[in-house]
Short mmCIF file of C-alpha atoms in Angstrom, two decimals:
data_model
loop_
_atom_site.label_atom_id
_atom_site.label_comp_id
_atom_site.label_asym_id
_atom_site.label_seq_id
_atom_site.Cartn_x
_atom_site.Cartn_y
_atom_site.Cartn_z
CA MET J 1422 -142.17 -184.04 70.73
CA ALA J 1423 -140.93 -184.91 73.82
CA ILE J 1424 -139.16 -182.36 76.30
CA LEU J 1425 -135.48 -184.29 77.95
CA VAL J 1426 -135.32 -184.11 81.52
CA THR J 1427 -131.86 -184.85 81.94
CA GLY J 1428 -131.52 -185.27 86.02
CA GLY J 1429 -135.35 -185.86 86.17
CA THR J 1430 -135.43 -188.17 88.93
CA GLY J 1431 -133.90 -186.13 91.63
CA PHE J 1432 -135.88 -183.86 94.03
CA ILE J 1433 -136.70 -180.75 91.49
CA GLY J 1434 -136.35 -182.99 88.42
CA SER J 1435 -138.36 -185.53 89.89
CA HIS J 1436 -141.53 -182.99 90.41
CA THR J 1437 -140.61 -180.79 87.11
CA SER J 1438 -141.42 -184.01 85.16
CA ILE J 1439 -144.57 -184.24 86.81
CA GLU J 1440 -145.46 -181.42 86.10
CA LEU J 1441 -144.84 -181.59 82.73
CA ILE J 1442 -146.72 -184.43 82.29
CA LYS J 1443 -149.96 -182.77 83.59
CA ALA J 1444 -149.24 -179.67 81.30
CA GLY J 1445 -149.44 -182.13 78.29
CA TYR J 1446 -145.61 -183.05 77.43
CA ASP J 1447 -143.71 -186.42 76.59
CA VAL J 1448 -141.02 -186.71 79.08
CA VAL J 1449 -138.53 -188.24 78.20
CA ILE J 1450 -135.63 -188.35 81.40
CA VAL J 1451 -131.88 -189.86 82.03
CA ASP J 1452 -130.40 -190.20 84.82
CA ASP J 1453 -127.42 -191.98 86.50
CA TYR J 1454 -129.21 -192.51 89.63
CA SER J 1455 -126.02 -190.80 91.04
CA ASN J 1456 -128.50 -189.49 93.35
CA SER J 1457 -131.46 -190.68 92.93
CA LYS J 1458 -133.13 -194.13 93.30
CA PRO J 1459 -135.23 -196.13 90.46
CA LEU J 1460 -138.55 -196.44 93.14
CA VAL J 1461 -138.75 -192.54 91.52
CA LEU J 1462 -140.16 -194.09 88.02
CA ASP J 1463 -142.97 -195.84 89.98
CA ARG J 1464 -144.07 -193.19 92.06
CA ILE J 1465 -143.98 -190.34 89.03
CA GLU J 1466 -146.07 -192.84 86.74
CA GLU J 1467 -147.95 -193.13 90.36
CA ILE J 1468 -148.91 -189.69 90.92
CA SER J 1469 -149.65 -188.85 87.07
CA GLY J 1470 -150.36 -192.07 85.23
CA VAL J 1471 -147.83 -191.77 82.99
CA ARG J 1472 -143.98 -193.94 82.78
CA PRO J 1473 -142.20 -191.59 81.47
CA THR J 1474 -139.85 -192.63 78.71
CA PHE J 1475 -135.87 -193.08 81.22
CA TYR J 1476 -132.44 -193.82 80.40
CA GLN J 1477 -130.01 -194.52 82.69
CA LEU J 1478 -126.79 -193.02 81.68
CA ASN J 1479 -124.24 -189.88 82.48
CA VAL J 1480 -124.75 -186.94 80.16
CA LEU J 1481 -120.71 -187.08 79.96
CA ASP J 1482 -121.00 -189.89 77.60
CA ARG J 1483 -121.86 -188.44 75.02
CA GLU J 1484 -122.72 -191.44 72.56
CA ALA J 1485 -125.26 -192.47 75.13
CA LEU J 1486 -127.01 -189.47 74.76
CA ARG J 1487 -126.67 -189.60 70.90
CA GLN J 1488 -128.49 -192.63 71.00
CA VAL J 1489 -131.56 -190.99 73.15
CA PHE J 1490 -131.36 -188.16 70.06
CA ARG J 1491 -132.06 -190.85 68.02
CA ASN J 1492 -134.60 -193.02 68.99
CA GLU J 1493 -136.88 -189.79 70.39
CA GLU J 1494 -138.19 -186.70 68.78
CA ILE J 1495 -136.76 -184.21 71.32
CA GLU J 1496 -137.39 -180.79 71.15
CA ALA J 1497 -136.07 -178.26 74.30
CA VAL J 1498 -134.03 -180.32 77.04
CA ILE J 1499 -134.07 -179.52 81.04
CA HIS J 1500 -130.83 -179.80 82.57
CA PHE J 1501 -130.86 -180.45 85.98
CA ALA J 1502 -128.15 -183.35 86.02
CA ALA J 1503 -125.27 -182.04 88.30
CA PHE J 1504 -123.52 -182.39 91.65
CA LYS J 1505 -124.86 -179.66 94.09
CA ALA J 1506 -123.13 -180.43 98.26
CA VAL J 1507 -121.11 -177.07 98.84
CA GLY J 1508 -119.08 -178.87 101.03
CA GLU J 1509 -118.42 -181.36 98.99
CA SER J 1510 -117.69 -179.06 96.60
CA VAL J 1511 -115.10 -177.95 99.07
CA GLU J 1512 -113.00 -180.98 98.93
CA LYS J 1513 -113.60 -182.57 95.18
CA PRO J 1514 -113.38 -179.23 93.40
CA LEU J 1515 -112.16 -181.26 89.98
CA ALA J 1516 -115.40 -183.72 90.12
CA TYR J 1517 -117.05 -180.75 90.04
CA TYR J 1518 -115.71 -178.72 87.47
CA HIS J 1519 -115.63 -182.08 85.14
CA ASN J 1520 -118.71 -183.41 86.16
CA ASN J 1521 -120.41 -179.85 85.93
CA LEU J 1522 -119.13 -178.14 83.11
CA GLY J 1523 -118.70 -180.88 81.37
CA GLY J 1524 -121.76 -182.23 81.87
CA LEU J 1525 -123.48 -179.18 80.24
CA VAL J 1526 -121.27 -178.81 77.53
CA ALA J 1527 -121.82 -182.51 76.56
CA VAL J 1528 -125.69 -181.93 76.58
CA LEU J 1529 -125.04 -178.93 74.60
CA GLU J 1530 -122.67 -180.15 71.76
CA VAL J 1531 -125.18 -183.45 71.36
CA MET J 1532 -128.01 -180.81 71.70
CA ALA J 1533 -126.61 -178.91 68.15
CA GLU J 1534 -125.77 -182.33 66.31
CA PHE J 1535 -129.59 -183.03 66.00
CA ASP J 1536 -130.27 -179.16 65.57
CA VAL J 1537 -131.91 -179.09 68.65
CA LYS J 1538 -131.95 -175.62 70.44
CA LYS J 1539 -133.75 -175.01 73.26
CA ILE J 1540 -132.52 -175.44 76.68
CA VAL J 1541 -133.74 -174.62 80.33
CA PHE J 1542 -130.96 -174.72 82.92
CA SER J 1543 -131.24 -175.53 86.32
CA SER J 1544 -129.01 -172.58 88.10
CA SER J 1545 -128.75 -170.94 91.55
CA ALA J 1546 -129.35 -168.16 93.86
CA THR J 1547 -125.68 -168.91 94.96
CA VAL J 1548 -124.25 -167.16 91.26
CA TYR J 1549 -125.53 -163.36 93.57
CA GLY J 1550 -122.62 -163.83 95.51
CA MET J 1551 -121.86 -162.28 99.44
CA ASP J 1552 -121.71 -159.15 98.45
CA ASN J 1553 -125.16 -158.42 96.74
CA GLN J 1554 -128.19 -156.54 98.99
CA SER J 1555 -131.95 -158.88 98.80
CA PRO J 1556 -133.68 -158.74 96.99
CA LEU J 1557 -131.59 -160.07 94.34
CA THR J 1558 -133.01 -158.85 90.66
CA GLU J 1559 -131.59 -160.85 87.51
CA ASP J 1560 -129.10 -157.91 86.54
CA LEU J 1561 -127.12 -157.74 89.42
CA PRO J 1562 -122.82 -159.05 88.92
CA THR J 1563 -122.64 -162.96 89.34
CA SER J 1564 -119.69 -163.90 91.97
CA ALA J 1565 -119.32 -167.15 93.64
CA ILE J 1566 -117.72 -168.59 96.91
CA ASN J 1567 -117.64 -172.03 96.73
CA PRO J 1568 -116.45 -174.35 93.92
CA TYR J 1569 -120.15 -175.16 93.61
CA GLY J 1570 -121.05 -171.40 93.15
CA TYR J 1571 -118.42 -170.95 90.84
CA THR J 1572 -119.68 -174.19 88.20
CA LYS J 1573 -122.91 -172.84 88.03
CA VAL J 1574 -121.86 -169.25 87.40
CA MET J 1575 -119.94 -170.74 84.72
CA ASN J 1576 -122.05 -172.84 83.55
CA GLU J 1577 -124.58 -169.14 83.06
CA GLN J 1578 -121.27 -168.09 81.07
CA ILE J 1579 -121.38 -170.97 79.03
CA LEU J 1580 -124.70 -170.73 78.10
CA ARG J 1581 -124.49 -166.95 77.46
CA ASP J 1582 -121.23 -167.63 74.93
CA LEU J 1583 -123.19 -170.02 73.18
CA TYR J 1584 -126.08 -167.54 72.80
CA HIS J 1585 -124.17 -164.99 71.16
CA ALA J 1586 -122.69 -166.91 68.79
CA HIS J 1587 -125.77 -168.78 68.34
CA PRO J 1588 -127.98 -166.28 68.55
CA GLU J 1589 -131.19 -168.67 67.12
CA TRP J 1590 -131.06 -170.44 70.49
CA SER J 1591 -133.61 -170.63 73.01
CA VAL J 1592 -132.02 -170.35 77.01
CA MET J 1593 -133.74 -170.33 79.96
CA VAL J 1594 -131.44 -169.88 83.12
CA LEU J 1595 -133.48 -170.18 86.25
CA ARG J 1596 -131.94 -168.88 89.67
CA TYR J 1597 -133.33 -171.28 92.41
CA PHE J 1598 -133.98 -170.08 95.85
CA ASN J 1599 -134.12 -172.43 98.34
CA PRO J 1600 -136.29 -175.14 96.82
CA ILE J 1601 -138.03 -177.23 100.49
CA GLY J 1602 -141.38 -179.41 100.93
CA ALA J 1603 -142.37 -182.04 98.37
CA HIS J 1604 -145.71 -183.45 96.44
CA PRO J 1605 -148.17 -183.08 98.27
CA SER J 1606 -148.90 -186.70 97.66
CA GLY J 1607 -146.51 -187.69 100.25
CA LEU J 1608 -145.16 -190.20 96.99
CA ILE J 1609 -142.44 -188.23 95.70
CA GLY J 1610 -139.70 -185.39 98.13
CA GLU J 1611 -136.70 -184.59 99.00
CA ASP J 1612 -134.11 -187.95 100.06
CA PRO J 1613 -130.48 -186.33 100.39
CA GLN J 1614 -127.81 -189.40 100.45
CA GLY J 1615 -125.89 -189.32 104.42
CA ILE J 1616 -126.46 -186.67 106.61
CA PRO J 1617 -128.94 -183.30 105.01
CA ASN J 1618 -126.81 -180.57 103.34
CA ASN J 1619 -130.23 -178.75 103.47
CA ILE J 1620 -131.91 -177.65 106.27
CA MET J 1621 -134.96 -179.20 105.43
CA PRO J 1622 -134.75 -182.57 105.27
CA TYR J 1623 -132.43 -181.85 108.54
CA ILE J 1624 -135.58 -180.74 110.48
CA THR J 1625 -137.49 -183.97 108.40
CA GLN J 1626 -135.15 -186.36 110.05
CA VAL J 1627 -135.13 -184.42 113.88
CA ALA J 1628 -138.86 -184.83 113.79
CA ILE J 1629 -138.85 -188.27 112.55
CA GLY J 1630 -136.41 -189.31 115.45
CA LYS J 1631 -133.61 -190.01 113.01
CA LEU J 1632 -131.53 -187.12 114.36
CA ASP J 1633 -131.14 -185.48 117.59
CA HIS J 1634 -131.01 -181.61 116.91
CA LEU J 1635 -131.18 -179.24 114.15
CA ASN J 1636 -127.95 -177.54 114.29
CA VAL J 1637 -128.53 -173.71 113.67
CA PHE J 1638 -125.56 -172.34 111.92
CA GLY J 1639 -124.98 -168.84 113.32
CA ASP J 1640 -127.25 -166.44 115.10
CA ASP J 1641 -125.09 -163.14 115.38
CA TYR J 1642 -126.34 -162.43 111.91
CA ASP J 1643 -127.73 -159.10 111.27
CA THR J 1644 -131.40 -160.16 110.63
CA PRO J 1645 -134.41 -159.58 113.19
CA ASP J 1646 -133.38 -162.93 114.70
CA GLY J 1647 -129.86 -162.98 114.39
CA THR J 1648 -130.20 -166.40 111.72
CA GLY J 1649 -129.78 -166.18 108.73
CA VAL J 1650 -132.27 -165.15 106.65
CA ARG J 1651 -133.83 -167.19 102.88
CA ASP J 1652 -136.08 -167.53 100.69
CA TYR J 1653 -137.96 -170.46 100.54
CA ILE J 1654 -140.19 -171.68 97.87
CA HIS J 1655 -142.31 -174.46 97.11
CA VAL J 1656 -141.04 -177.74 94.91
CA VAL J 1657 -143.41 -177.72 92.63
CA ASP J 1658 -143.69 -174.26 92.65
CA LEU J 1659 -140.29 -174.45 91.23
CA ALA J 1660 -141.75 -177.33 88.86
CA LYS J 1661 -144.54 -175.44 87.66
CA GLY J 1662 -141.60 -172.32 86.49
CA HIS J 1663 -139.87 -175.38 84.45
CA VAL J 1664 -143.13 -176.07 82.54
CA ASP J 1665 -143.51 -172.25 82.39
CA ALA J 1666 -140.01 -171.93 81.15
CA ILE J 1667 -140.21 -174.51 78.31
CA GLY J 1668 -143.75 -172.63 76.98
CA TYR J 1669 -141.98 -169.33 76.51
CA ALA J 1670 -138.65 -170.92 74.94
CA LEU J 1671 -140.87 -173.15 72.36
CA LYS J 1672 -142.17 -169.51 71.26
CA ASN J 1673 -139.37 -167.06 71.81
CA LYS J 1674 -135.53 -167.10 70.72
CA GLY J 1675 -133.43 -165.53 72.86
CA LEU J 1676 -131.37 -165.52 76.34
CA GLU J 1677 -133.63 -164.93 79.82
CA VAL J 1678 -132.11 -165.20 83.20
CA VAL J 1679 -135.02 -165.96 85.85
CA ASN J 1680 -135.25 -165.98 89.54
CA LEU J 1681 -138.22 -168.48 90.91
CA GLY J 1682 -138.50 -167.61 94.37
CA THR J 1683 -141.38 -166.15 96.54
CA GLY J 1684 -139.50 -162.80 97.03
CA GLU J 1685 -140.12 -163.40 101.29
CA GLY J 1686 -137.31 -163.81 103.38
CA TYR J 1687 -136.85 -165.87 106.50
CA SER J 1688 -135.20 -166.82 109.06
CA VAL J 1689 -133.93 -170.09 110.00
CA LEU J 1690 -136.17 -170.12 113.53
CA ASP J 1691 -139.29 -168.62 111.77
CA LEU J 1692 -139.24 -171.94 109.66
CA VAL J 1693 -138.39 -174.04 112.60
CA THR J 1694 -141.39 -172.61 114.56
CA ASN J 1695 -143.28 -172.34 111.02
CA PHE J 1696 -143.10 -176.36 110.73
CA GLU J 1697 -143.58 -176.83 114.47
CA ALA J 1698 -146.98 -174.96 114.26
CA ALA J 1699 -148.00 -176.80 111.25
CA ASN J 1700 -147.24 -180.47 112.16
CA ASP J 1701 -147.49 -180.25 115.73
CA VAL J 1702 -144.38 -181.43 116.66
CA GLU J 1703 -140.75 -180.03 118.11
CA ILE J 1704 -138.14 -179.54 116.93
CA PRO J 1705 -134.87 -179.25 119.53
CA TYR J 1706 -132.08 -176.95 118.24
CA GLU J 1707 -128.60 -175.83 119.83
CA ILE J 1708 -126.78 -172.56 118.04
CA THR J 1709 -123.66 -173.44 116.51
CA ASN J 1710 -120.88 -171.47 114.50
CA ARG J 1711 -121.27 -169.66 111.31
CA ARG J 1712 -120.52 -172.11 108.63
CA PRO J 1713 -118.02 -169.71 106.33
CA GLY J 1714 -119.52 -168.51 102.92
CA ASP J 1715 -122.79 -168.52 104.40
CA VAL J 1716 -124.95 -164.84 103.58
CA ALA J 1717 -127.17 -163.43 106.00
CA THR J 1718 -129.90 -162.68 104.27
CA CYS J 1719 -130.70 -164.12 100.74
CA TYR J 1720 -133.84 -163.07 98.89
CA ALA J 1721 -135.85 -162.89 94.99
CA ASP J 1722 -137.23 -159.72 93.47
CA ALA J 1723 -139.50 -162.43 91.89
CA SER J 1724 -141.13 -160.22 89.77
CA TYR J 1725 -139.66 -160.68 86.24
CA ALA J 1726 -141.23 -164.24 86.46
CA LYS J 1727 -144.02 -162.83 86.49
CA GLU J 1728 -143.84 -160.15 83.84
CA LEU J 1729 -141.40 -162.74 81.53
CA MET J 1730 -144.02 -165.90 82.23
CA GLY J 1731 -146.55 -165.32 83.99
CA TRP J 1732 -145.11 -167.07 87.44
CA GLN J 1733 -145.64 -166.38 90.84
CA ALA J 1734 -145.56 -168.99 93.74
CA GLU J 1735 -148.67 -169.84 95.08
CA HIS J 1736 -147.51 -171.77 98.03
CA ASN J 1737 -147.01 -170.78 101.85
CA LEU J 1738 -144.11 -171.23 104.68
CA ALA J 1739 -146.90 -173.20 105.77
CA ASP J 1740 -147.90 -176.03 102.86
CA MET J 1741 -144.35 -176.32 102.34
CA CYS J 1742 -143.75 -177.46 106.08
CA ARG J 1743 -146.61 -179.80 105.93
CA ASP J 1744 -145.65 -180.87 102.38
CA ALA J 1745 -142.36 -181.69 103.54
CA TRP J 1746 -143.48 -183.96 106.30
CA ASN J 1747 -145.96 -185.21 105.09
CA TRP J 1748 -143.52 -187.46 102.47
CA GLN J 1749 -140.66 -188.02 105.42
CA LYS J 1750 -143.78 -189.43 108.19
CA ASN J 1751 -144.51 -191.40 104.77
CA ASN J 1752 -141.07 -192.75 103.69
CA PRO J 1753 -138.74 -192.61 107.12
CA ASN J 1754 -136.11 -194.10 104.80
CA GLY J 1755 -136.33 -192.14 101.68
CA PHE J 1756 -136.88 -194.11 98.49
CA ASN J 1757 -134.99 -197.39 100.63
#
């Protein structure tokens, strides 16, 4: 029996595929390479010693997806495949709703056809919206401030409604905080197309000379140094959280919503100084205007993950900074 990983060559998907293989699972990946490269598969094999079965397809293509379920003995699904850029979602809302909502519905419908009723879903701390106070607990009300965030809120609702109608399902909704870092081998990491939307690849591209300086969006927040505070989590810890979630889903029916974060908040300037110290490089930065929709502080209460699945983050901020730089240094042009 195998675990199907949609979007399995993306940043989090590739790290999760490796941890699944390490934990003894057979892995089948589907991806359309819209935000990744074929080289990722080679790197997964190089790190894990196993080349996952791979199908190039878009999950909206139900017939292609059915063929995967016919060919493989799928036991459970981890669903990563989605568009994820906040700014782009504001410019292209219909594309985001079509892809992110339609993709999940297609996956769930095909799963149901083949009587596969265990899913781990990739959600986000963005569902906590603007009004909740950190540390954020899973029982807080959800809201959103951009189309990307709304797709996650709606996806969670789709899964909740499915579970209420069909309580024989196992549904694990994992809300990620801010994944950074890279595999310690330096063979896989975050490889954004174009100008990075996330802070760590922006910092590493400044460090390697691709970008002149880091733009820090706002230094007048109600935080110790005025810059936004976030809960940064090592992508390998996040990946291991998915392995634990699959283990839980295989043994238990039910719907669980689980934060995956460290439970600690660090500011943008904390991240910069930690990166400089861990890697002995300098990151020039400029303070610029706040981005609309950015909250001052966002970090997890991560206690439920430990209580439910025995999971907790193991890497510290220095590890995250070191591994991110190791990846960028060894792959100045990413997977290109």
